[in-house]
Short mmCIF file of C-alpha atoms in Angstrom, two decimals:
data_model
loop_
_atom_site.label_atom_id
_atom_site.label_comp_id
_atom_site.label_asym_id
_atom_site.label_seq_id
_atom_site.Cartn_x
_atom_site.Cartn_y
_atom_site.Cartn_z
CA MET A 19 0.00 0.00 0.00
CA ASP A 20 1.29 3.46 -0.90
CA PRO A 21 1.73 5.75 2.13
CA ASP A 22 -0.86 8.53 2.49
CA LEU A 23 0.72 12.00 2.29
CA ARG A 24 -1.54 13.24 5.08
CA LYS A 25 -0.32 10.47 7.36
CA LEU A 26 3.26 11.31 6.41
CA ARG A 27 2.70 14.96 7.37
CA TYR A 28 1.36 13.79 10.72
CA PHE A 29 4.39 11.54 11.15
CA VAL A 30 6.83 14.39 10.46
CA ALA A 31 5.12 16.57 13.06
CA VAL A 32 5.48 13.88 15.72
CA ALA A 33 9.06 13.10 14.64
CA GLU A 34 10.06 16.74 14.92
CA GLU A 35 8.27 17.39 18.21
CA LEU A 36 8.89 13.92 19.74
CA HIS A 37 5.69 14.53 21.65
CA PHE A 38 2.21 13.53 20.50
CA GLY A 39 0.48 16.32 22.42
CA ARG A 40 2.61 19.11 20.96
CA ALA A 41 2.38 17.59 17.49
CA ALA A 42 -1.43 17.44 17.74
CA GLU A 43 -1.53 21.12 18.75
CA ARG A 44 0.73 22.01 15.83
CA LEU A 45 -1.54 20.12 13.42
CA HIS A 46 -4.75 21.45 15.02
CA ILE A 47 -6.18 17.98 15.55
CA ALA A 48 -7.07 15.93 18.62
CA GLN A 49 -4.30 13.79 20.08
CA PRO A 50 -6.31 10.50 19.86
CA VAL A 51 -6.89 11.17 16.14
CA LEU A 52 -3.15 11.71 15.63
CA SER A 53 -2.29 8.52 17.51
CA ARG A 54 -4.71 6.51 15.35
CA GLN A 55 -3.21 7.96 12.16
CA ILE A 56 0.33 7.06 13.24
CA ARG A 57 -0.75 3.51 14.15
CA SER A 58 -2.43 3.25 10.74
CA LEU A 59 0.77 4.42 9.03
CA GLU A 60 2.79 1.84 10.96
CA GLU A 61 0.35 -0.85 9.81
CA ASP A 62 0.65 0.37 6.21
CA LEU A 63 4.44 0.16 6.37
CA GLY A 64 4.68 -2.93 8.54
CA ALA A 65 7.12 -1.22 10.91
CA GLU A 66 7.07 0.56 14.26
CA LEU A 67 8.12 4.18 13.85
CA PHE A 68 8.26 5.32 17.48
CA ASP A 69 9.35 3.91 20.82
CA ARG A 70 6.82 5.08 23.37
CA ASP A 71 7.57 4.65 27.06
CA ARG A 72 7.67 6.66 30.29
CA ARG A 73 10.86 8.42 29.13
CA GLY A 74 9.04 9.93 26.17
CA THR A 75 8.74 9.37 22.42
CA LEU A 76 11.76 8.39 20.35
CA LEU A 77 12.22 7.43 16.72
CA THR A 78 13.01 3.83 15.91
CA PRO A 79 15.60 3.10 13.18
CA ALA A 80 12.67 2.65 10.79
CA GLY A 81 11.28 6.00 11.91
CA GLU A 82 14.62 7.71 11.37
CA GLN A 83 14.79 6.33 7.84
CA LEU A 84 11.22 7.38 7.10
CA LEU A 85 11.88 10.92 8.36
CA GLU A 86 14.97 11.22 6.15
CA ASP A 87 12.99 10.15 3.09
CA THR A 88 9.71 11.89 3.88
CA VAL A 89 10.89 15.49 4.26
CA PRO A 90 12.06 15.81 0.62
CA LEU A 91 9.02 13.83 -0.55
CA LEU A 92 6.60 16.28 1.08
CA ALA A 93 8.61 19.22 -0.25
CA SER A 94 8.31 17.78 -3.77
CA ALA A 95 4.57 17.36 -3.32
CA GLN A 96 4.26 21.02 -2.29
CA ALA A 97 6.36 22.04 -5.26
CA LEU A 98 4.15 20.06 -7.63
CA VAL A 99 1.01 21.81 -6.40
CA ARG A 100 2.58 25.26 -6.67
CA ARG A 101 3.84 24.67 -10.20
CA VAL A 102 0.52 23.28 -11.41
CA LYS A 103 -1.36 26.28 -9.98
CA ARG A 104 1.04 28.69 -11.66
CA ALA A 105 0.73 26.83 -14.98
CA ALA A 106 -3.07 27.00 -14.72
CA GLN A 107 -2.84 30.81 -14.67
CA GLY A 108 -1.54 30.69 -18.24
CA ILE A 109 1.34 33.11 -17.67
CA PRO A 110 4.87 31.64 -17.68
CA THR A 111 6.67 32.67 -14.50
CA LEU A 112 10.09 32.17 -12.98
CA THR A 113 10.60 32.76 -9.25
CA ILE A 114 14.19 33.43 -8.22
CA GLY A 115 15.36 33.12 -4.63
CA PHE A 116 18.28 35.29 -3.57
CA MET A 117 20.38 35.86 -0.48
CA PRO A 118 21.01 39.33 1.02
CA GLY A 119 23.83 41.31 -0.58
CA ILE A 120 23.61 39.66 -3.99
CA THR A 121 22.48 41.89 -6.87
CA LEU A 122 20.50 39.94 -9.46
CA THR A 123 19.82 42.80 -11.87
CA PRO A 124 22.43 41.88 -14.56
CA ALA A 125 21.10 38.32 -14.75
CA THR A 126 17.40 39.22 -14.70
CA VAL A 127 17.86 41.92 -17.34
CA LEU A 128 19.65 39.49 -19.66
CA PHE A 129 17.07 36.76 -19.01
CA THR A 130 14.01 38.97 -19.58
CA GLY A 131 15.60 40.37 -22.74
CA ARG A 132 15.74 36.84 -24.10
CA HIS A 133 12.35 35.78 -22.67
CA PRO A 134 10.15 38.90 -22.63
CA THR A 135 6.89 37.00 -22.08
CA VAL A 136 8.08 35.40 -18.81
CA GLN A 137 7.05 37.05 -15.55
CA VAL A 138 10.04 37.14 -13.19
CA ARG A 139 9.38 37.13 -9.45
CA LEU A 140 12.00 37.59 -6.72
CA LEU A 141 11.99 35.92 -3.31
CA ARG A 142 14.41 37.00 -0.61
CA THR A 143 15.77 34.06 1.35
CA SER A 144 17.95 33.48 4.41
CA TRP A 145 20.46 30.89 5.60
CA ASP A 146 17.52 28.96 7.08
CA ASP A 147 15.37 28.62 3.97
CA GLN A 148 17.58 29.17 0.89
CA VAL A 149 17.38 25.45 0.07
CA ALA A 150 13.87 24.79 1.40
CA VAL A 151 12.29 27.27 -1.04
CA LEU A 152 13.79 25.31 -3.94
CA LEU A 153 12.66 21.92 -2.72
CA ASP A 154 9.10 22.96 -1.86
CA GLY A 155 8.56 25.00 -5.03
CA ARG A 156 8.38 28.51 -3.61
CA ALA A 157 11.30 29.35 -5.91
CA ASP A 158 12.26 27.76 -9.22
CA VAL A 159 15.94 28.64 -8.93
CA GLY A 160 18.05 30.35 -6.29
CA ILE A 161 21.27 32.25 -5.78
CA VAL A 162 22.61 30.51 -2.68
CA ARG A 163 25.55 30.81 -0.33
CA ARG A 164 27.54 27.87 0.99
CA PRO A 165 27.46 25.93 3.23
CA PHE A 166 24.17 24.17 2.45
CA ASP A 167 22.89 20.64 2.02
CA GLN A 168 23.21 19.77 -1.68
CA ARG A 169 20.98 16.69 -1.56
CA GLY A 170 18.23 16.92 -4.14
CA LEU A 171 19.80 19.92 -5.85
CA GLN A 172 21.60 20.74 -9.07
CA VAL A 173 24.35 23.25 -8.20
CA ARG A 174 26.35 25.54 -10.49
CA PRO A 175 29.16 27.62 -8.90
CA LEU A 176 29.14 31.32 -9.72
CA PHE A 177 31.86 33.17 -7.79
CA ARG A 178 33.68 33.53 -4.50
CA GLU A 179 33.92 36.62 -2.35
CA PRO A 180 35.81 37.49 0.85
CA ARG A 181 34.17 37.26 4.24
CA VAL A 182 34.61 39.95 6.89
CA VAL A 183 34.11 40.15 10.63
CA VAL A 184 31.57 42.69 11.88
CA LEU A 185 32.32 44.37 15.23
CA PRO A 186 30.83 47.20 17.30
CA VAL A 187 32.54 50.52 16.51
CA ARG A 188 33.76 50.69 20.13
CA HIS A 189 35.39 47.25 19.97
CA ARG A 190 39.06 46.97 20.90
CA LEU A 191 39.89 45.86 17.32
CA ALA A 192 37.69 48.35 15.49
CA ASP A 193 40.49 50.78 14.61
CA ARG A 194 42.42 48.16 12.63
CA SER A 195 42.17 47.70 8.87
CA VAL A 196 42.71 43.94 9.09
CA VAL A 197 42.70 41.31 11.84
CA THR A 198 43.66 37.66 12.03
CA VAL A 199 41.51 34.71 13.00
CA ALA A 200 43.63 34.39 16.17
CA ASP A 201 42.63 37.94 17.14
CA LEU A 202 39.04 36.70 17.35
CA ALA A 203 39.75 33.74 19.62
CA PHE A 204 38.27 35.42 22.70
CA GLU A 205 35.13 36.69 20.95
CA HIS A 206 31.59 35.30 21.09
CA LEU A 207 30.34 34.32 17.63
CA LEU A 208 26.66 35.03 16.96
CA GLN A 209 26.21 32.15 14.54
CA ASP A 210 26.78 28.44 14.19
CA PRO A 211 30.52 27.74 14.72
CA ASP A 212 30.39 25.19 11.90
CA ALA A 213 29.71 28.09 9.51
CA VAL A 214 33.08 29.62 10.50
CA PRO A 215 35.39 26.63 11.09
CA GLU A 216 38.46 28.89 11.20
CA TRP A 217 37.05 30.61 14.31
CA ARG A 218 35.86 27.33 15.76
CA ASP A 219 39.39 25.95 15.67
CA VAL A 220 40.78 28.74 17.89
CA ALA A 221 37.74 29.77 19.97
CA VAL A 222 38.53 30.03 23.66
CA GLU A 223 34.90 29.66 24.74
CA LEU A 224 34.63 26.35 22.87
CA ARG A 225 37.81 24.97 24.40
CA ALA A 226 36.63 26.04 27.84
CA GLY A 227 33.23 24.45 27.30
CA ARG A 228 31.34 27.64 28.07
CA ARG A 229 29.70 28.28 24.72
CA ALA A 230 26.59 30.38 25.36
CA ASP A 231 23.31 29.63 23.65
CA ILE A 232 23.02 31.29 20.24
CA PRO A 233 19.74 33.14 19.76
CA VAL A 234 17.67 32.14 16.75
CA ILE A 235 18.56 34.79 14.15
CA HIS A 236 16.67 34.83 10.86
CA GLN A 237 17.70 38.14 9.31
CA VAL A 238 20.96 40.03 8.84
CA GLU A 239 19.38 43.06 10.49
CA GLU A 240 18.82 41.09 13.70
CA LYS A 241 22.42 39.91 13.70
CA LEU A 242 23.74 43.46 13.26
CA GLU A 243 21.53 44.72 16.10
CA LEU A 244 23.10 42.16 18.42
CA VAL A 245 26.62 43.07 17.24
CA ALA A 246 25.96 46.77 17.79
CA SER A 247 24.71 46.07 21.32
CA GLY A 248 27.96 44.29 22.18
CA ALA A 249 26.47 40.79 22.37
CA GLY A 250 29.15 39.33 20.09
CA ILE A 251 30.60 39.36 16.58
CA CYS A 252 29.50 37.90 13.28
CA VAL A 253 31.14 36.90 10.02
CA LEU A 254 29.44 37.94 6.78
CA PRO A 255 30.20 37.88 3.07
CA LEU A 256 31.69 41.21 2.04
CA SER A 257 28.77 42.13 -0.24
CA THR A 258 26.28 41.54 2.56
CA ALA A 259 28.26 43.63 5.04
CA SER A 260 28.62 46.39 2.45
CA PHE A 261 24.90 46.38 1.70
CA TYR A 262 23.90 46.67 5.38
CA THR A 263 26.11 49.59 6.40
CA ARG A 264 25.32 51.32 9.69
CA PRO A 265 27.28 53.78 11.89
CA ASP A 266 27.48 51.63 15.02
CA VAL A 267 29.28 48.62 13.50
CA THR A 268 32.37 48.17 11.37
CA ALA A 269 33.51 45.40 9.02
CA LEU A 270 37.15 44.28 8.91
CA ARG A 271 39.05 41.98 6.59
CA VAL A 272 40.30 38.81 8.30
CA ASP A 273 43.55 37.12 7.34
CA GLY A 274 43.15 33.36 7.39
CA LEU A 275 39.39 33.39 6.75
CA GLY A 276 38.27 31.50 3.65
CA PRO A 277 35.94 33.08 1.07
CA ASN A 278 32.21 32.60 0.78
CA GLU A 279 31.09 30.63 -2.27
CA VAL A 280 28.02 31.78 -4.19
CA ALA A 281 26.24 29.31 -6.45
CA LEU A 282 23.13 28.84 -8.52
CA ALA A 283 20.89 25.96 -7.42
CA TRP A 284 17.60 24.34 -8.37
CA ALA A 285 15.79 21.09 -7.62
CA ALA A 286 17.55 18.25 -9.40
CA SER A 287 14.20 16.89 -10.58
CA ARG A 288 13.39 20.07 -12.52
CA ARG A 289 13.65 19.92 -16.31
CA SER A 290 12.28 23.41 -16.97
CA PRO A 291 13.90 25.17 -19.94
CA LEU A 292 13.32 28.50 -18.13
CA VAL A 293 15.48 27.37 -15.21
CA ARG A 294 18.23 26.37 -17.63
CA ALA A 295 17.91 29.68 -19.47
CA PHE A 296 18.25 31.67 -16.25
CA ALA A 297 21.24 29.54 -15.25
CA GLU A 298 22.94 30.56 -18.48
CA ALA A 299 22.11 34.23 -17.92
CA ALA A 300 23.46 34.08 -14.36
CA ALA A 301 26.64 32.35 -15.48
CA GLU A 302 27.22 35.00 -18.15
CA THR A 303 26.72 37.93 -15.76
CA LEU A 304 27.03 37.02 -12.08
CA GLY A 305 29.74 34.45 -12.72
CA ARG A 306 32.22 36.84 -14.30
CA PRO A 307 35.24 38.23 -12.47
CA GLY A 308 34.48 41.59 -10.95
CA THR A 309 30.78 40.97 -10.23
CA ALA A 310 31.57 41.07 -6.51
CA ASP A 311 33.22 44.12 -4.98
CA PRO A 312 35.99 44.97 -7.50
CA GLY A 313 38.42 45.86 -4.73
CA ALA A 314 37.79 42.72 -2.74
CA GLY A 315 39.61 40.09 -4.76
CA ALA A 316 36.50 38.31 -6.04
CA GLU A 317 37.09 35.20 -8.05
CA PRO A 318 34.95 33.66 -10.82
#
């Protein structure tokens, strides 16, 4: 029997919450109804998906495998519905996701010149959703920044650009033109350390085991507010830092910090000629040397 998508959505909610009550609230259904649906799914699959005991709810190995496979499956189902609805409107459209600091104008101008009947829509993304919008169909193609999970995606590199550290203007290092990664060893990083492995390797707070909780930050503006208040530092691509200039923070070049890689990505299952056409336009414009800050040593 083929699994029911509704049951799979219920399963994902329980797997993410690891609590039937919270999952039922999230889904706006009664907990007994949710429990029956999960039992029905287990019967369909012939496998137990959760261990339920007094300690709580945990995924079984079968449940872990189903979660890994179900998330992209549900995203593809959402994408299918969105694309069919757009096609039913009778107007060809291309939705492009883009990260802060990246200027798409050269690519969109070239693309629309070649495809004047296509309606181009732009969707601003963040580190949290730059891949999700491609997999669930909110965007047809995206300009993305590494690192990201490449599973299910077709990726085409565009260019590299330097990363900088952003500090409060009153910081002890703020009057320098350049710092080293070692200079930042005693600082608190307001992002996932895995995103800045060079800092992670020297960070005093990590070696001392006193890493503070990182607040959930969805937008660059939020991050800069925290930096300005003295809560910590952040590392940004140069174009992003240059776009979000403000008087209470400063951006410095960092010796020993690797560049940020910018790429074009789309769902690997897509065969749309419009996606391919925009990929060509982006490669011809955004992928050329000098499309990042000309004084920053950008590479193709």
